[in-house]
Amino acid sequence: MVIKIIKGFLLGLLANFIGTYLYVYFFAPYSFETMMESAVEKGFMGGLIGLGAVLNLLLFFFFLTTKIYKFKKVAQPYEARGVLMATILAALAVMYFEF
């Protein structure tokens, strides 16, 4: 049970990082490293983390879904709890960087 929660937590952190990276890759005029340095200097790092957390929503509902189109799968509530914990951590990081 604890292993499943940790798995969901790590996947939530990874999804948050991938979401942030994809946002910067598609919508920023600079490279990822330059954008991160600029975000810390100019104070919009919390916004980037918050936009990256959108993928956690998809991952959370994926773990709770029992049917995807014609395919059936087992619901994974413990992994969903881990993703929720990662999302709460992201929210705390946003609060830290914004306030």
mmCIF file of C-alpha atoms in Angstrom:
data_model
loop_
_atom_site.group_PDB
_atom_site.id
_atom_site.type_symbol
_atom_site.label_atom_id
_atom_site.label_comp_id
_atom_site.label_asym_id
_atom_site.label_seq_id
_atom_site.Cartn_x
_atom_site.Cartn_y
_atom_site.Cartn_z
ATOM 1 C CA MET A 1 0.000 0.000 0.000
ATOM 2 C CA VAL A 2 2.748 2.488 0.917
ATOM 3 C CA ILE A 3 4.712 1.495 -2.186
ATOM 4 C CA LYS A 4 1.674 2.300 -4.359
ATOM 5 C CA ILE A 5 1.302 5.726 -2.747
ATOM 6 C CA ILE A 6 5.000 6.458 -3.276
ATOM 7 C CA LYS A 7 4.656 5.327 -6.903
ATOM 8 C CA GLY A 8 1.754 7.741 -7.409
ATOM 9 C CA PHE A 9 3.662 10.535 -5.660
ATOM 10 C CA LEU A 10 6.722 10.091 -7.866
ATOM 11 C CA LEU A 11 4.571 9.882 -10.995
ATOM 12 C CA GLY A 12 2.795 13.078 -9.891
ATOM 13 C CA LEU A 13 6.113 14.888 -9.479
ATOM 14 C CA LEU A 14 7.258 13.601 -12.866
ATOM 15 C CA ALA A 15 3.991 14.696 -14.509
ATOM 16 C CA ASN A 16 4.371 18.141 -12.953
ATOM 17 C CA PHE A 17 7.922 18.459 -14.290
ATOM 18 C CA ILE A 18 6.887 17.229 -17.749
ATOM 19 C CA GLY A 19 3.942 19.654 -17.792
ATOM 20 C CA THR A 20 6.202 22.558 -16.877
ATOM 21 C CA TYR A 21 8.759 21.523 -19.480
ATOM 22 C CA LEU A 22 6.122 21.169 -22.210
ATOM 23 C CA TYR A 23 4.659 24.575 -21.389
ATOM 24 C CA VAL A 24 8.068 26.241 -21.589
ATOM 25 C CA TYR A 25 8.989 24.305 -24.744
ATOM 26 C CA PHE A 26 5.869 25.259 -26.686
ATOM 27 C CA PHE A 27 5.082 28.744 -25.386
ATOM 28 C CA ALA A 28 8.374 30.337 -24.288
ATOM 29 C CA PRO A 29 10.762 32.054 -26.689
ATOM 30 C CA TYR A 30 13.835 30.913 -24.719
ATOM 31 C CA SER A 31 15.366 27.591 -23.721
ATOM 32 C CA PHE A 32 14.237 25.720 -20.623
ATOM 33 C CA GLU A 33 17.309 26.650 -18.546
ATOM 34 C CA THR A 34 17.082 30.323 -19.460
ATOM 35 C CA MET A 35 13.368 30.376 -18.723
ATOM 36 C CA MET A 36 13.845 28.786 -15.279
ATOM 37 C CA GLU A 37 16.531 31.323 -14.362
ATOM 38 C CA SER A 38 14.300 34.138 -15.568
ATOM 39 C CA ALA A 39 11.327 32.714 -13.647
ATOM 40 C CA VAL A 40 13.259 32.720 -10.387
ATOM 41 C CA GLU A 41 14.657 36.222 -10.976
ATOM 42 C CA LYS A 42 11.384 37.817 -12.096
ATOM 43 C CA GLY A 43 9.090 35.946 -9.712
ATOM 44 C CA PHE A 44 6.830 33.861 -11.932
ATOM 45 C CA MET A 45 8.164 30.434 -10.956
ATOM 46 C CA GLY A 46 4.954 29.684 -9.042
ATOM 47 C CA GLY A 47 2.936 30.239 -12.179
ATOM 48 C CA LEU A 48 5.081 27.790 -14.132
ATOM 49 C CA ILE A 49 4.704 25.154 -11.426
ATOM 50 C CA GLY A 50 0.957 25.708 -11.343
ATOM 51 C CA LEU A 51 0.654 25.311 -15.114
ATOM 52 C CA GLY A 52 2.736 22.155 -14.948
ATOM 53 C CA ALA A 53 0.363 20.661 -12.387
ATOM 54 C CA VAL A 54 -2.403 20.421 -14.991
ATOM 55 C CA LEU A 55 -1.026 17.035 -16.062
ATOM 56 C CA ASN A 56 -1.561 15.800 -12.496
ATOM 57 C CA LEU A 57 -5.289 16.195 -13.075
ATOM 58 C CA LEU A 58 -5.158 13.830 -16.047
ATOM 59 C CA LEU A 59 -3.013 11.347 -14.129
ATOM 60 C CA PHE A 60 -5.313 11.467 -11.097
ATOM 61 C CA PHE A 61 -8.413 10.649 -13.124
ATOM 62 C CA PHE A 62 -6.540 7.981 -15.082
ATOM 63 C CA PHE A 63 -5.816 6.146 -11.837
ATOM 64 C CA LEU A 64 -9.444 6.373 -10.717
ATOM 65 C CA THR A 65 -11.030 5.391 -14.035
ATOM 66 C CA THR A 66 -12.193 1.797 -14.421
ATOM 67 C CA LYS A 67 -13.142 1.967 -18.088
ATOM 68 C CA ILE A 68 -11.287 3.628 -20.937
ATOM 69 C CA TYR A 69 -13.341 3.433 -24.105
ATOM 70 C CA LYS A 70 -13.844 -0.321 -24.612
ATOM 71 C CA PHE A 71 -11.091 -1.414 -22.237
ATOM 72 C CA LYS A 72 -11.629 -2.174 -18.570
ATOM 73 C CA LYS A 73 -8.960 -1.715 -15.953
ATOM 74 C CA VAL A 74 -8.726 -1.883 -12.199
ATOM 75 C CA ALA A 75 -9.060 1.409 -10.314
ATOM 76 C CA GLN A 76 -5.880 2.376 -8.477
ATOM 77 C CA PRO A 77 -6.934 4.550 -5.533
ATOM 78 C CA TYR A 78 -3.593 4.420 -3.705
ATOM 79 C CA GLU A 79 -1.700 5.726 -6.720
ATOM 80 C CA ALA A 80 -4.333 8.467 -7.022
ATOM 81 C CA ARG A 81 -3.636 9.410 -3.388
ATOM 82 C CA GLY A 82 0.055 9.739 -4.222
ATOM 83 C CA VAL A 83 -0.742 12.012 -7.167
ATOM 84 C CA LEU A 84 -2.958 14.090 -4.885
ATOM 85 C CA MET A 85 -0.070 14.415 -2.416
ATOM 86 C CA ALA A 86 2.226 15.571 -5.259
ATOM 87 C CA THR A 87 -0.390 18.123 -6.299
ATOM 88 C CA ILE A 88 -0.591 19.426 -2.731
ATOM 89 C CA LEU A 89 3.200 19.715 -2.703
ATOM 90 C CA ALA A 90 3.014 21.668 -5.976
ATOM 91 C CA ALA A 91 0.372 23.959 -4.444
ATOM 92 C CA LEU A 92 2.650 24.601 -1.456
ATOM 93 C CA ALA A 93 5.522 25.382 -3.846
ATOM 94 C CA VAL A 94 3.292 27.825 -5.732
ATOM 95 C CA MET A 95 2.358 29.515 -2.452
ATOM 96 C CA TYR A 96 6.049 29.738 -1.487
ATOM 97 C CA PHE A 97 7.104 31.302 -4.775
ATOM 98 C CA GLU A 98 4.127 33.636 -5.116
ATOM 99 C CA PHE A 99 3.936 34.972 -1.557
#
